[in-house]
PDB file of C-alpha atoms in Angstrom:
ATOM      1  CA  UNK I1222     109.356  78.609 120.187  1.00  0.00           C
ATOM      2  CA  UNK I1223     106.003  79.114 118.218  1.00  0.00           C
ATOM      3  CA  UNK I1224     104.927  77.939 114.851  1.00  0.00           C
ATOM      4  CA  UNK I1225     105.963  81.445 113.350  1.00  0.00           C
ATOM      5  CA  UNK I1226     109.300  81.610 114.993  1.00  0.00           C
ATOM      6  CA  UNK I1227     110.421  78.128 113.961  1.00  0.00           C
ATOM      7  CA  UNK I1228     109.007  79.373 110.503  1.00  0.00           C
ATOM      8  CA  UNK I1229     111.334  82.521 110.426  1.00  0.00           C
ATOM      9  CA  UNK I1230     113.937  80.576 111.830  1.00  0.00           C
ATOM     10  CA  UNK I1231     114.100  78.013 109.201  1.00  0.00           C
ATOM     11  CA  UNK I1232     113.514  80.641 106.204  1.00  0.00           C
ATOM     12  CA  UNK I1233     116.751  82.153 107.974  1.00  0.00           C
ATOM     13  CA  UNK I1234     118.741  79.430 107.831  1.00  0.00           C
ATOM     14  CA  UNK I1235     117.762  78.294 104.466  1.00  0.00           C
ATOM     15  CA  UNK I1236     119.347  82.109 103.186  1.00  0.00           C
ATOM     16  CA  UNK I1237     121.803  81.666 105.701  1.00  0.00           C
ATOM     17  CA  UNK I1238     123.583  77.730 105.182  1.00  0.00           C
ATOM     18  CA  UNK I1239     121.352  75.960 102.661  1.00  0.00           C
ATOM     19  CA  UNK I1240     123.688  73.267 102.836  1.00  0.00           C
ATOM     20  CA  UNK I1241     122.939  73.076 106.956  1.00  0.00           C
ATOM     21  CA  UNK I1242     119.036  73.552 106.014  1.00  0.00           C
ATOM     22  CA  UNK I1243     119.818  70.494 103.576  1.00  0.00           C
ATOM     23  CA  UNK I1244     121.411  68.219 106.354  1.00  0.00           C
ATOM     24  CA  UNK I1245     118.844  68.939 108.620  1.00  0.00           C
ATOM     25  CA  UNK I1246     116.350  67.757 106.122  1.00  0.00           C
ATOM     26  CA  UNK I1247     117.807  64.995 104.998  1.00  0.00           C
ATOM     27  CA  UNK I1248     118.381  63.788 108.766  1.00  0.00           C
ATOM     28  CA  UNK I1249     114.549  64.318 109.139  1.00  0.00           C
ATOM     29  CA  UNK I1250     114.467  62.113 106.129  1.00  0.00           C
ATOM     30  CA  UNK I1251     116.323  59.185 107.549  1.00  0.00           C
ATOM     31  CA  UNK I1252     114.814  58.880 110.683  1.00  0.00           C
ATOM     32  CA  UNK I1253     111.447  58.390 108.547  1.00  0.00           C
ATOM     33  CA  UNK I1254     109.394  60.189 106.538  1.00  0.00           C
ATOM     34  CA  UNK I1255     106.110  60.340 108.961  1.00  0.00           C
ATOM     35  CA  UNK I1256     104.653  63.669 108.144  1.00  0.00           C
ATOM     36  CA  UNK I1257     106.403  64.233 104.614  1.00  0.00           C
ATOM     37  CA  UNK I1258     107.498  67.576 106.061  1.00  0.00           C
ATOM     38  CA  UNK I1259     111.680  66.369 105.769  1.00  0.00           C
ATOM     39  CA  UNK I1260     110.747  66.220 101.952  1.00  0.00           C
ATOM     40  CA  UNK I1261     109.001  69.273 101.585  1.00  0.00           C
ATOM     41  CA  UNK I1262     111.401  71.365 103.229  1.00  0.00           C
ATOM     42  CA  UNK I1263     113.839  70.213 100.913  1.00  0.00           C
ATOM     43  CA  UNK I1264     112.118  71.026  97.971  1.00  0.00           C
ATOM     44  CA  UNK I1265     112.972  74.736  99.446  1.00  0.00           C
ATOM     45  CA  UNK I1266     117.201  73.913  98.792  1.00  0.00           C
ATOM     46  CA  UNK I1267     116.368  72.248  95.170  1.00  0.00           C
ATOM     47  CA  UNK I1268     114.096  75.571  93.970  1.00  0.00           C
ATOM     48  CA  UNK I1269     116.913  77.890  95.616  1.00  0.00           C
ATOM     49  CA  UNK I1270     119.562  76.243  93.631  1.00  0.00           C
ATOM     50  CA  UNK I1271     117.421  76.115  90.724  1.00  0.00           C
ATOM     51  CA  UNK I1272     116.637  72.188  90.140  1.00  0.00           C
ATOM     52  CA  UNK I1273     112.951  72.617  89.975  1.00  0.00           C
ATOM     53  CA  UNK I1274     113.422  68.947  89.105  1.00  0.00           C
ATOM     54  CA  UNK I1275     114.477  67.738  92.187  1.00  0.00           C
ATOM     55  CA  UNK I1276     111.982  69.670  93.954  1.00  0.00           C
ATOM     56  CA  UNK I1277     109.164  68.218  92.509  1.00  0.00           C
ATOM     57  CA  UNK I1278     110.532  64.557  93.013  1.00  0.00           C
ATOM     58  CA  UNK I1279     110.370  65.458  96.587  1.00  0.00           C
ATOM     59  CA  UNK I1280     106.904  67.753  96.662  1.00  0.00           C
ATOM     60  CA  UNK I1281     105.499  64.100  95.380  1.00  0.00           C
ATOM     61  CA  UNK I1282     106.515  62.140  98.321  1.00  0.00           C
ATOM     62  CA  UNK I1283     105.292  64.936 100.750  1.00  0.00           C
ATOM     63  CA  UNK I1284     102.161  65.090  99.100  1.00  0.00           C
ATOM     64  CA  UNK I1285     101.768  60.970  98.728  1.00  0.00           C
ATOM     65  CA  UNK I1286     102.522  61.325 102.381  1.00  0.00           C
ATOM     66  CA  UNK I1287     100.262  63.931 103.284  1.00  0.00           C
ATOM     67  CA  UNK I1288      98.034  65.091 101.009  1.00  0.00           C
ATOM     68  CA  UNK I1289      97.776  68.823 102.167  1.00  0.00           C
ATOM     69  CA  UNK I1290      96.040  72.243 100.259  1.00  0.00           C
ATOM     70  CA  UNK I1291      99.648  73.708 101.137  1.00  0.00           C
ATOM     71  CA  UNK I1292     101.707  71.064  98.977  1.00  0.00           C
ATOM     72  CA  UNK I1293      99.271  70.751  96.708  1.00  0.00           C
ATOM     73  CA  UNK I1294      99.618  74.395  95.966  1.00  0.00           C
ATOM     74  CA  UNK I1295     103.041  74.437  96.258  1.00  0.00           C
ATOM     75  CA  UNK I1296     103.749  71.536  93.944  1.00  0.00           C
ATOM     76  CA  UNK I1297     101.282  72.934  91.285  1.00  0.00           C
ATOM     77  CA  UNK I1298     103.286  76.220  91.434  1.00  0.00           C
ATOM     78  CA  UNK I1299     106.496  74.185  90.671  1.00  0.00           C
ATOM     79  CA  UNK I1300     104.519  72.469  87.512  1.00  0.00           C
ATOM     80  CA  UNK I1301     103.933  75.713  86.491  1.00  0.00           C
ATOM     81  CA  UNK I1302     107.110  76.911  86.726  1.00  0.00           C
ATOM     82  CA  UNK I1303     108.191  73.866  84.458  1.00  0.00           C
ATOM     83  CA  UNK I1304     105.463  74.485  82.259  1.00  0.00           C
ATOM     84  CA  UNK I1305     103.270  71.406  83.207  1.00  0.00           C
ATOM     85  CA  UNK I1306      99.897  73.129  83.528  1.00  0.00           C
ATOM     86  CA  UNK I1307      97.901  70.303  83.351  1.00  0.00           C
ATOM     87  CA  UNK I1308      99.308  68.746  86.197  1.00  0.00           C
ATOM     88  CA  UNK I1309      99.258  71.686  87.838  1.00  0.00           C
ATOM     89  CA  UNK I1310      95.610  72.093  87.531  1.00  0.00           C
ATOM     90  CA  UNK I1311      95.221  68.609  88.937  1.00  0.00           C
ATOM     91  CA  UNK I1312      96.957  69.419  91.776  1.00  0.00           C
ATOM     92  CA  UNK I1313      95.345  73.020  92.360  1.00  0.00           C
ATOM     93  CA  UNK I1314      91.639  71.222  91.651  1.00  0.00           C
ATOM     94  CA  UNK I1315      92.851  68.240  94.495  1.00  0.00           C
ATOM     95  CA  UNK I1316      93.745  71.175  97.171  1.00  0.00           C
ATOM     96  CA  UNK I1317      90.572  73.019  96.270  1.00  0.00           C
ATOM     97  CA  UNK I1318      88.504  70.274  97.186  1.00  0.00           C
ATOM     98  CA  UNK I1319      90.622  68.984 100.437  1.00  0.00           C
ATOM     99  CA  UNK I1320      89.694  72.490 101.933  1.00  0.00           C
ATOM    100  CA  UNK I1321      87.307  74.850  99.930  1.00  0.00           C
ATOM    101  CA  UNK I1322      88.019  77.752 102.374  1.00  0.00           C
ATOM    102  CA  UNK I1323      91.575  77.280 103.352  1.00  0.00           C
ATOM    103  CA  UNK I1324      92.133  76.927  99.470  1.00  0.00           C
ATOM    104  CA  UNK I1325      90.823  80.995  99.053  1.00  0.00           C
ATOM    105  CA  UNK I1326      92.649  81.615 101.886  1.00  0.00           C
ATOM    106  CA  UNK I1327      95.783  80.981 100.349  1.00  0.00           C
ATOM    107  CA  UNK I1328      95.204  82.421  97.134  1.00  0.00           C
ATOM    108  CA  UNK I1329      95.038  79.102  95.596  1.00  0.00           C
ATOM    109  CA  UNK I1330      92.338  80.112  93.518  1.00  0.00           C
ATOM    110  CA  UNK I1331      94.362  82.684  91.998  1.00  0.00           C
ATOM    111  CA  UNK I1332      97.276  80.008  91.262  1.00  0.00           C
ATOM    112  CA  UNK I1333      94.176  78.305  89.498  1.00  0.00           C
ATOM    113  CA  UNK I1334      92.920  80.939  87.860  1.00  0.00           C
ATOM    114  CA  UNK I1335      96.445  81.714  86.030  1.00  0.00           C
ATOM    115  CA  UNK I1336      96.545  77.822  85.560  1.00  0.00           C
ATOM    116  CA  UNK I1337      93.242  78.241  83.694  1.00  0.00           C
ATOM    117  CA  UNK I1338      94.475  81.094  82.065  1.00  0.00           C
ATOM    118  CA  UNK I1339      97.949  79.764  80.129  1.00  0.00           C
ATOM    119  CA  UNK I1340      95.734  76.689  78.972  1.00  0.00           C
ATOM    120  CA  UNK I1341      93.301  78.932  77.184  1.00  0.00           C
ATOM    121  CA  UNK I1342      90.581  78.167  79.590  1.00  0.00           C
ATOM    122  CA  UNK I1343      89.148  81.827  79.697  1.00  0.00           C
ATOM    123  CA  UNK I1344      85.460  80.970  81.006  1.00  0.00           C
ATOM    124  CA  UNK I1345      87.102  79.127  84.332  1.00  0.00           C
ATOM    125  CA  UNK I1346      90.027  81.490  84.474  1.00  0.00           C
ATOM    126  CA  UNK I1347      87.525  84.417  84.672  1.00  0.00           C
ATOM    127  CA  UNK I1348      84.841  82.745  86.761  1.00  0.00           C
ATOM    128  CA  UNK I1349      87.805  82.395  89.535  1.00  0.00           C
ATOM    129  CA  UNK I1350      88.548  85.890  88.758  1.00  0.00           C
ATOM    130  CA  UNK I1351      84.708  87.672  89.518  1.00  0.00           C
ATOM    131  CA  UNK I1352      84.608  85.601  92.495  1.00  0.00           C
ATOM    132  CA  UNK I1353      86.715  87.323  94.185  1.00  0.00           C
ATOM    133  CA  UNK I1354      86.128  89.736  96.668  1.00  0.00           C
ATOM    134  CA  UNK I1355      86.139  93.570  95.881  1.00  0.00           C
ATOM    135  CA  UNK I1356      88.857  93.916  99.119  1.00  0.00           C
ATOM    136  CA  UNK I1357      91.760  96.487  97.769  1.00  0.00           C
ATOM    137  CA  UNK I1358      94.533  94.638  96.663  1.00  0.00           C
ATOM    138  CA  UNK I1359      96.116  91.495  96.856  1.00  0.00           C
ATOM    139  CA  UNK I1360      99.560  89.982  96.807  1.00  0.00           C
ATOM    140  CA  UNK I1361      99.714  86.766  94.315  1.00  0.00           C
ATOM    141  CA  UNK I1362     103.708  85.223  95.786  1.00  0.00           C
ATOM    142  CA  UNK I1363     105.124  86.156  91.992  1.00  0.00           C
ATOM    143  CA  UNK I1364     103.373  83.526  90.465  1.00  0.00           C
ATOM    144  CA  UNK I1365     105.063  83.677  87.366  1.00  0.00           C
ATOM    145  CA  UNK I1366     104.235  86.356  85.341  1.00  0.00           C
ATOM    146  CA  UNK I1367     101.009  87.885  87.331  1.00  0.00           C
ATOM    147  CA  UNK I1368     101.265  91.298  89.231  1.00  0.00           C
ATOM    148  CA  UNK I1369      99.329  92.644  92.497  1.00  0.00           C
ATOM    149  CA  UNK I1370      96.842  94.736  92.493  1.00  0.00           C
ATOM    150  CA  UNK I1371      93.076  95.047  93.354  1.00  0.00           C
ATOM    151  CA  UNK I1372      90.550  92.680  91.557  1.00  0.00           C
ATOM    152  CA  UNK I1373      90.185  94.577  88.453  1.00  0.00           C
ATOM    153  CA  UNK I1374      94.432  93.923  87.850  1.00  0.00           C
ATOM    154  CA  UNK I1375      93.650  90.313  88.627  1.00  0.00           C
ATOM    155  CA  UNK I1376      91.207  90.202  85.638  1.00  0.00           C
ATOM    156  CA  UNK I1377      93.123  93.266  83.193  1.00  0.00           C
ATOM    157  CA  UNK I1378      96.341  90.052  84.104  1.00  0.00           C
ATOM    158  CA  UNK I1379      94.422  87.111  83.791  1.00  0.00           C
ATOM    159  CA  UNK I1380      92.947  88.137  80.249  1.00  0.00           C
ATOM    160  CA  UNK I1381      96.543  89.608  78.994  1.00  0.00           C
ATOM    161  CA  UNK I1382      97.325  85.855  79.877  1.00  0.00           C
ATOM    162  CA  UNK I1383      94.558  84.099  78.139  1.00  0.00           C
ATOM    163  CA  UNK I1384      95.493  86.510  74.902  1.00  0.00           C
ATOM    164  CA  UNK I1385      99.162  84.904  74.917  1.00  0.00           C
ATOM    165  CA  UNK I1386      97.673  81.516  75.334  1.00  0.00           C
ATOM    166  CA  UNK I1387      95.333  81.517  72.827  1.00  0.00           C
ATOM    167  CA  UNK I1388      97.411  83.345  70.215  1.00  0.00           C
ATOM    168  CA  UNK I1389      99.971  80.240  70.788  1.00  0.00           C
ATOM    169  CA  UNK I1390      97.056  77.854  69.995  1.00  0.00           C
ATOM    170  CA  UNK I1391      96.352  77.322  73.317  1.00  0.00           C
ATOM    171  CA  UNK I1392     100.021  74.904  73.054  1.00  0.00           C
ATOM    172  CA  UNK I1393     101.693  76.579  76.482  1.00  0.00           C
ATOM    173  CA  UNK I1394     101.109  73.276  78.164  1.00  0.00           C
ATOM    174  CA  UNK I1395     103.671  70.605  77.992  1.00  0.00           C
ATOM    175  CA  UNK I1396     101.967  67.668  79.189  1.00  0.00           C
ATOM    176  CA  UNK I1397     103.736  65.060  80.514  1.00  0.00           C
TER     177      UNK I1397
END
């Protein structure tokens, strides 16, 4: 089985039996954590069953493990979610610079953008924002409140952000 099919496979069984996904990880786990990779994939269970919480707890040992853009990313989108945009920003600046390229390739810059964004950082924010590419339309995951769209959405969303953000004082970030 390929990379993509034991992908598929293991998003199936997560919808499927996340308390199977669960034991699996967890037995990954206890035979040592090597890679990290037990620990990320049960961050997946923890966000599914809404205990962002427990999610990150684990998304710090994978990353302590194995530093990677991809949980870097990942566990900046879950300080996000909690409202921890600083850390967040620390994590999306680490994955940046682990992998410049890669880090564009999976739209981390965008996560960083929006990170810039809800902290009232408008000049970085928007800096992210022109350097995209002029391509057609992209597909941002959901992260949090930011739609699709071509570049000129990107930047009508970003700045709707930065708006919000600075009419709270710039106070969306919890610290912490």
């Amino acid at each position: 089985m390929g990379a993509r099919e034991e992908a598929a496979a293991s998003i199936a069984l997560l919808d499927a039996d996340p308390h199977e996904y669960l034991r699996q990880a967890n037995e990954r786990i206890d035979k040592g954590p090597v890679d990290g990779s037990g620990y990320y994939d049960r961050h997946y269970v923890w966000l599914k069953w809404g205990q962002p919480e427990r999610a990150l707890e684990d998304l710090r040992v994978a990353v302590d493990i194995n530093p990677s853009r991809i949980g870097l990313k990942v566990r900046g989108q879950v300080y996000m979610m909690l409202g921890h945009f600083h850390e967040a920003k620390t994590d999306f600046l680490r994955g940046q610079a682990l992998d410049p390229k890669g880090w564009r390739e999976i739209q981390g810059d965008i996560a960083q953008a929006y990170c810039h964004a809800k902290l009232g950082e408008g000049e970085a924010a928007l800096a992210i924002c022109e350097a995209q590419s002029n391509r057609e339309s992209y597909w941002y995951g959901g992260i949090l409140d930011l739609k699709g769209g071509g570049k000129a959405d990107l930047i009508e969303g970003i700045k709707r952000i930065l708006a919000t953000a600075r009419g709270e004082g710039g106070s969306t970030a919890s610290g912490g």
